[in-house]
CSV table of C-alpha atoms in Angstrom, one decimal:
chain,number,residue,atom,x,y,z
A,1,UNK,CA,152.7,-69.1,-120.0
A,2,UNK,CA,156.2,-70.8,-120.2
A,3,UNK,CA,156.8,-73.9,-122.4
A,4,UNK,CA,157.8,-76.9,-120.9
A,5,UNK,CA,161.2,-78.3,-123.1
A,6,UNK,CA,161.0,-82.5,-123.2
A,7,UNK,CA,164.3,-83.7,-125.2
A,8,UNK,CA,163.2,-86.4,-128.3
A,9,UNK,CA,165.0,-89.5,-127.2
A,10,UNK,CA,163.1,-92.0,-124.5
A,11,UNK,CA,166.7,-92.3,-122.9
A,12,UNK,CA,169.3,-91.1,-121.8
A,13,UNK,CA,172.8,-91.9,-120.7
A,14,UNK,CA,174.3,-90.2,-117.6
A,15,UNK,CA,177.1,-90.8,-115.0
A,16,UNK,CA,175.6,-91.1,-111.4
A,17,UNK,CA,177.9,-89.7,-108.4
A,18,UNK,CA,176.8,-89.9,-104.8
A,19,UNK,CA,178.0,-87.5,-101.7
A,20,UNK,CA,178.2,-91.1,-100.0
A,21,UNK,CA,180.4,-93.6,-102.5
A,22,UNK,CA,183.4,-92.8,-104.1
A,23,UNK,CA,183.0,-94.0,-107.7
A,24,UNK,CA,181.0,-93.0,-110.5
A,25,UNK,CA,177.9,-95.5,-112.0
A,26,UNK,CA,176.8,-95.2,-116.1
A,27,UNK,CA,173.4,-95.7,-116.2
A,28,UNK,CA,170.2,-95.3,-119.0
A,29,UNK,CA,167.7,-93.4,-117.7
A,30,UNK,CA,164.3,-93.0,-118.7
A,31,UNK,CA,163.2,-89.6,-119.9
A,32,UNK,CA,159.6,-89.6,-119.0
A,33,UNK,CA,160.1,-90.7,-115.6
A,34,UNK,CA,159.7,-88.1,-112.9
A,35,UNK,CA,162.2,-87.3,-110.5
A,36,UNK,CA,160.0,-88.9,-107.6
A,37,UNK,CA,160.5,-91.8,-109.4
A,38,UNK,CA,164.2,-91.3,-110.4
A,39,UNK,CA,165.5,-91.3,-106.9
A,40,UNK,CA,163.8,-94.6,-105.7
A,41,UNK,CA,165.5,-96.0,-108.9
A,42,UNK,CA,168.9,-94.3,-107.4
A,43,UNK,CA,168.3,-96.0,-104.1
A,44,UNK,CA,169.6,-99.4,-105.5
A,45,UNK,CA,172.4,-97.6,-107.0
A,46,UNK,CA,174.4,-95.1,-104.1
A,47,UNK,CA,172.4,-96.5,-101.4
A,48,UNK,CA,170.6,-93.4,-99.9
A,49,UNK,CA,167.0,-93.7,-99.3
A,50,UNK,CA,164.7,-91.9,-102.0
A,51,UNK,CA,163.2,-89.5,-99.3
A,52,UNK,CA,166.6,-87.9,-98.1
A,53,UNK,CA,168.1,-87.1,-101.9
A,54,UNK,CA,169.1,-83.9,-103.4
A,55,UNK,CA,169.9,-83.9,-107.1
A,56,UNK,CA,172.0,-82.2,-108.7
A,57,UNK,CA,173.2,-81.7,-112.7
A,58,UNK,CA,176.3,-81.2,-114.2
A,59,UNK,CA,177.1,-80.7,-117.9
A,60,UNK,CA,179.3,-83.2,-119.9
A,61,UNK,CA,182.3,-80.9,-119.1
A,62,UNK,CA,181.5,-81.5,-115.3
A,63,UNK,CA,180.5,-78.3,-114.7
A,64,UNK,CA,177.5,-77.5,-112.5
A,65,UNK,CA,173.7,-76.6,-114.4
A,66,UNK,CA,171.2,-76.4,-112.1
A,67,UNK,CA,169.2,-78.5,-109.1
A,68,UNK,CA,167.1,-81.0,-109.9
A,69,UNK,CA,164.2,-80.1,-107.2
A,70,UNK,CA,160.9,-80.4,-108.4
A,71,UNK,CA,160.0,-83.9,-107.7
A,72,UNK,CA,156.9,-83.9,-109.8
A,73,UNK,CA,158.6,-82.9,-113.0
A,74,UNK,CA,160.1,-85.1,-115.6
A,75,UNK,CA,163.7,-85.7,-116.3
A,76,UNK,CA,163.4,-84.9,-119.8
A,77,UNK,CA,162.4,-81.2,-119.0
A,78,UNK,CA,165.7,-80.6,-117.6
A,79,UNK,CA,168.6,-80.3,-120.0
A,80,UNK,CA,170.0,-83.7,-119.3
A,81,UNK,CA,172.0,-84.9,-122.4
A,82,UNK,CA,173.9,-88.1,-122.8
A,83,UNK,CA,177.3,-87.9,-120.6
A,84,UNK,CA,176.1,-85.3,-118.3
A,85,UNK,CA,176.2,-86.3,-114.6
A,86,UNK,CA,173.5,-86.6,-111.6
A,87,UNK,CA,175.1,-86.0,-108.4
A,88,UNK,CA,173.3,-87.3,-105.4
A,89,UNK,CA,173.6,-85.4,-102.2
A,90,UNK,CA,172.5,-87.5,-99.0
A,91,UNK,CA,170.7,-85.9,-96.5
A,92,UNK,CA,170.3,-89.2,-94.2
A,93,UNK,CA,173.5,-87.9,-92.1
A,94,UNK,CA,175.5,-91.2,-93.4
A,95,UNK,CA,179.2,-91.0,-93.5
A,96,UNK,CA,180.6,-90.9,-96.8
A,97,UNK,CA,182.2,-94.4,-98.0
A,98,UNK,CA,179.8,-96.2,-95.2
A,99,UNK,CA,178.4,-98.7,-97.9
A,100,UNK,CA,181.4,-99.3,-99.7
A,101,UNK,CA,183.6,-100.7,-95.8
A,102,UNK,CA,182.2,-104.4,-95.8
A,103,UNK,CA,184.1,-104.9,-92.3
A,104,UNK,CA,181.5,-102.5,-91.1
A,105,UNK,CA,178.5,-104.4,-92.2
A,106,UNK,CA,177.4,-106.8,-89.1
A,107,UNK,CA,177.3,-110.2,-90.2
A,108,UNK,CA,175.0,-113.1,-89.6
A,109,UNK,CA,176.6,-115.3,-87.6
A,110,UNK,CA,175.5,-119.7,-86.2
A,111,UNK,CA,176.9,-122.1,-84.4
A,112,UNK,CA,177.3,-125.5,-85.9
A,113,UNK,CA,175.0,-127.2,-83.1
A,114,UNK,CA,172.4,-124.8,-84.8
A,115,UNK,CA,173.1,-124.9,-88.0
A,116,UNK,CA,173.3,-128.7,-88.0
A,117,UNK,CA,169.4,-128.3,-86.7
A,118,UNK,CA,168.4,-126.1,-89.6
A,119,UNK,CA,166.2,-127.9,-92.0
A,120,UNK,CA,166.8,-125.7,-95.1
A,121,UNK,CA,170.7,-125.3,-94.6
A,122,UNK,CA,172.6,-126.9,-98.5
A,123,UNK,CA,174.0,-129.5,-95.1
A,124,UNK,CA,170.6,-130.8,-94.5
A,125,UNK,CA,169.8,-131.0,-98.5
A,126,UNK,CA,172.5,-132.9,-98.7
A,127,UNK,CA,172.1,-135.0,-96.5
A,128,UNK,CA,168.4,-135.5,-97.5
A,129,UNK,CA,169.2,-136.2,-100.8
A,130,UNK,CA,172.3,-138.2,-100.2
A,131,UNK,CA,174.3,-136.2,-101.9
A,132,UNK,CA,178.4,-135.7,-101.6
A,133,UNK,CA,180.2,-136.9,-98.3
A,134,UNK,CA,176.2,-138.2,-97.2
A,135,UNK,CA,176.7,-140.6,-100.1
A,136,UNK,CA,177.4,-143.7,-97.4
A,137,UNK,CA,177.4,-146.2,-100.4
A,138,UNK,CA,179.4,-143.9,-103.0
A,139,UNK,CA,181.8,-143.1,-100.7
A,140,UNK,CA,182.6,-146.4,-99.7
A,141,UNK,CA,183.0,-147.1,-103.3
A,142,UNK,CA,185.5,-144.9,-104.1
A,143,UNK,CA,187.4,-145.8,-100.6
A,144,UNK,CA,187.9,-149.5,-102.2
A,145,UNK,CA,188.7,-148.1,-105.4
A,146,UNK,CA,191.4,-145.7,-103.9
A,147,UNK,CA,192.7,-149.1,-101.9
A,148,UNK,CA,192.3,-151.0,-105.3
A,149,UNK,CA,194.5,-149.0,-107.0
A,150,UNK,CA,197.1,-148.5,-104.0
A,151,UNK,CA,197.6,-152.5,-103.7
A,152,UNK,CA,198.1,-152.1,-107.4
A,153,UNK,CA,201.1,-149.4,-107.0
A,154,UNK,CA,201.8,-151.4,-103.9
A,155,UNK,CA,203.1,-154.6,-105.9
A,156,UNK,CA,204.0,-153.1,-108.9
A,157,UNK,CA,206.5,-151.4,-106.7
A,158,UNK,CA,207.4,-154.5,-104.9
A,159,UNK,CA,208.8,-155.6,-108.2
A,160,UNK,CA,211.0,-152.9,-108.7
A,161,UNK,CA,214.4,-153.0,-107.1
A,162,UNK,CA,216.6,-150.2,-106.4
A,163,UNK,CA,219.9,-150.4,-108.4
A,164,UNK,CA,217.7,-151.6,-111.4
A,165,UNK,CA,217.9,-150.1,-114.6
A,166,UNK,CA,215.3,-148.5,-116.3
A,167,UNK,CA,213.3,-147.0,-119.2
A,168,UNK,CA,210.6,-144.4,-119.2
A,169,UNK,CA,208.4,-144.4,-123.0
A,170,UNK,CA,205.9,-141.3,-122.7
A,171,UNK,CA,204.2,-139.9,-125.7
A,172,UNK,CA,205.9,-136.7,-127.2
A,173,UNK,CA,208.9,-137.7,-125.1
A,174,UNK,CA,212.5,-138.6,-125.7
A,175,UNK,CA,212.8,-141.7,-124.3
A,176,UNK,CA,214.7,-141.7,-121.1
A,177,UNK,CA,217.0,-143.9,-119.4
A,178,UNK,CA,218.3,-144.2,-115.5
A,179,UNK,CA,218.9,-146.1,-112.6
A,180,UNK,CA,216.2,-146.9,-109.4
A,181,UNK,CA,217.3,-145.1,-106.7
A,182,UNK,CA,214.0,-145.5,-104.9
A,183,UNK,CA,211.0,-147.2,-104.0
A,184,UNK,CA,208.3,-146.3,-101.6
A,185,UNK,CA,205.6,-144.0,-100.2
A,186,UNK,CA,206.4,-140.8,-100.2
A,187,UNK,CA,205.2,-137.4,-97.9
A,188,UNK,CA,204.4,-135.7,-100.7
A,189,UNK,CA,202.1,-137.5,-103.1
A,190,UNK,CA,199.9,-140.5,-101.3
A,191,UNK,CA,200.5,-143.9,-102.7
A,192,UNK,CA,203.8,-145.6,-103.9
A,193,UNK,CA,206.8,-143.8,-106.0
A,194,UNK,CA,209.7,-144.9,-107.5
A,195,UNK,CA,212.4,-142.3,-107.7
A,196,UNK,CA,214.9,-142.7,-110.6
A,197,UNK,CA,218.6,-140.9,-111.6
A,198,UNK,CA,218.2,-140.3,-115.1
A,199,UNK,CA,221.3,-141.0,-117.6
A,200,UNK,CA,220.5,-137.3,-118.8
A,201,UNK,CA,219.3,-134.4,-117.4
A,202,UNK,CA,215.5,-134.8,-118.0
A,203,UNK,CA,214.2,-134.6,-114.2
A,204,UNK,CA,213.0,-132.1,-111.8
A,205,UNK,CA,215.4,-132.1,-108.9
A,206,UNK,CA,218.2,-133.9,-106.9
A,207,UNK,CA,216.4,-136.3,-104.9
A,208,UNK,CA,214.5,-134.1,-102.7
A,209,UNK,CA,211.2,-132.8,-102.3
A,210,UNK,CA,209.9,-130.2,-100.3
A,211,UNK,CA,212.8,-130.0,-98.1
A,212,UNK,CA,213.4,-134.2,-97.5
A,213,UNK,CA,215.8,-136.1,-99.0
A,214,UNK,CA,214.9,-139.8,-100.8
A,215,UNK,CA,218.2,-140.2,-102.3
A,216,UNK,CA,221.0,-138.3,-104.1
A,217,UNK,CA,221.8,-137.0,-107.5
A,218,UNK,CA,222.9,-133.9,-109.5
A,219,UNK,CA,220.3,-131.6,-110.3
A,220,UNK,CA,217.7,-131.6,-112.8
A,221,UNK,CA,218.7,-135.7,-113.0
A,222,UNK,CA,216.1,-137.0,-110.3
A,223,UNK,CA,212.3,-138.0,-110.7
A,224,UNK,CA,209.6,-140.1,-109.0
A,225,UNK,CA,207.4,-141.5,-111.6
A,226,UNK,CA,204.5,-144.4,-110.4
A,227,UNK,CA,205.5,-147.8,-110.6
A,228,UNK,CA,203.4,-148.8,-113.5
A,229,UNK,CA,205.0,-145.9,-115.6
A,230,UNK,CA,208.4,-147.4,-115.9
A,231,UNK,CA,209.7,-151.0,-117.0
A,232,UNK,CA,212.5,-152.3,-115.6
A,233,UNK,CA,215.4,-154.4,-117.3
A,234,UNK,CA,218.9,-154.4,-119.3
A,235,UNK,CA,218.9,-150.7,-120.3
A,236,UNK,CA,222.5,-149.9,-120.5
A,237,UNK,CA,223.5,-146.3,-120.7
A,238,UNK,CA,223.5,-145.3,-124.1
A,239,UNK,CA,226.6,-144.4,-126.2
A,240,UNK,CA,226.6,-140.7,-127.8
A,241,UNK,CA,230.2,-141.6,-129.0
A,242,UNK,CA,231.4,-138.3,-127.5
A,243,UNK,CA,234.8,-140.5,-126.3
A,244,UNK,CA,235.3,-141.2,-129.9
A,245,UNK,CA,238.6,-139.7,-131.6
A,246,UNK,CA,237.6,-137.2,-134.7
């Protein structure tokens, strides 16, 4: 009568390869599992169903053992050790790589009219709950906010003439000194901007953003700051004494 050979450890770590995908899965296996009971585990993992499997094993040098093919008998009284592979051949008649193409999956496709009648669409929990854009009340609060603070800019700016002089103070800064060159809205950022020369060549660009001109300067000397973050007054350009004789 022939002995049956069950290796010692519970578990065992192999490399799982399907006829159908492509790349290669580590998984722990459970020894004492049969191979009935292996496959429907494999199902999740190269997508062919349980009932259409062939198994194969192959040593940790990748070369071929023997056929896994008694689906009553345990994993562990094959010669599986850690690093070998189980290779799944499909016997569904599926196309290899068919469950890897997501442009081949059909979707799930509605139409707003019916999706705006759903009652357990994240839409209609919002809405139930008052949450986000449904918010009538918060959203109106932060619309008078938003036109707060643009009346703010609005005449803080109307203070600011261009031609004025002016000092920017911003912590871990040098200290920078130019002339207004503008004052306004802007296309790029919403609200009001003051755009300034500097004295040195601490700005961004020349006067123009994305492709429209506010005014012009040499480049690197232009900025917009917001009106608030400047202060306006007698800030001559400052003396380096680079005209002095040595």
């Amino acid at each position: 009568m022939s002995s049956v050979t069950v290796r010692s450890s519970p578990v065992v770590t192999v490399r799982i390869s399907s006829s159908l995908n492509t790349f290669t899965a580590e998984k722990r296996l459970d020894r004492g599992h049969t191979l009935a009971e292996l496959k429907c585990k494999l199902e999740l993992v190269v997508g062919s169903p349980a009932s259409c499997m062939d198994l194969q094993l192959y040593s940790t040098e990748n070369s071929f053992i023997q056929n896994l093919d008694q689906d009553d008998a345990l994993l562990g009284s094959y010669p599986v050790d850690d690093g070998c592979r189980i290779h799944v051949i499909d016997k569904s008649g599926a196309n290899i790589g068919e469950f890897e193409d997501l442009s081949r999956v059909e979707k799930y496709e509605i139409s707003q009219d019916d999706y705006e009648k759903r009652s357990d669409s994240v839409r209609s929990f919002l809405k139930r709950n008052k949450l986000g854009k449904f918010n009538q009340e918060e959203a109106a609060q932060n619309a008078a906010e938003q036109q707060r603070k643009l009346e703010v800019e609005r005449l803080a700016a109307e203070s600011i003439t261009p031609g004025s002089r002016c000092e920017v103070r911003a912590a871990g800064q040098p200290t920078k000194r130019g002339v207004v060159m503008y004052v306004g809205l802007t296309d790029f950022k919403p609200g009001y901007w003051v755009g300034v020369q500097y004295d040195e060549p601490y700005g961004k660009h020349d006067g123009s953003v994305d492709g429209k001109r506010y005014f012009t300067c040499s480049p690197k000397y232009g900025a917009f700051l917001k009106p608030q973050n400047l202060t306006v007054g007698d800030f001559p350009e400052e003396d380096f004494g680079l005209d002095d004789e040595m």
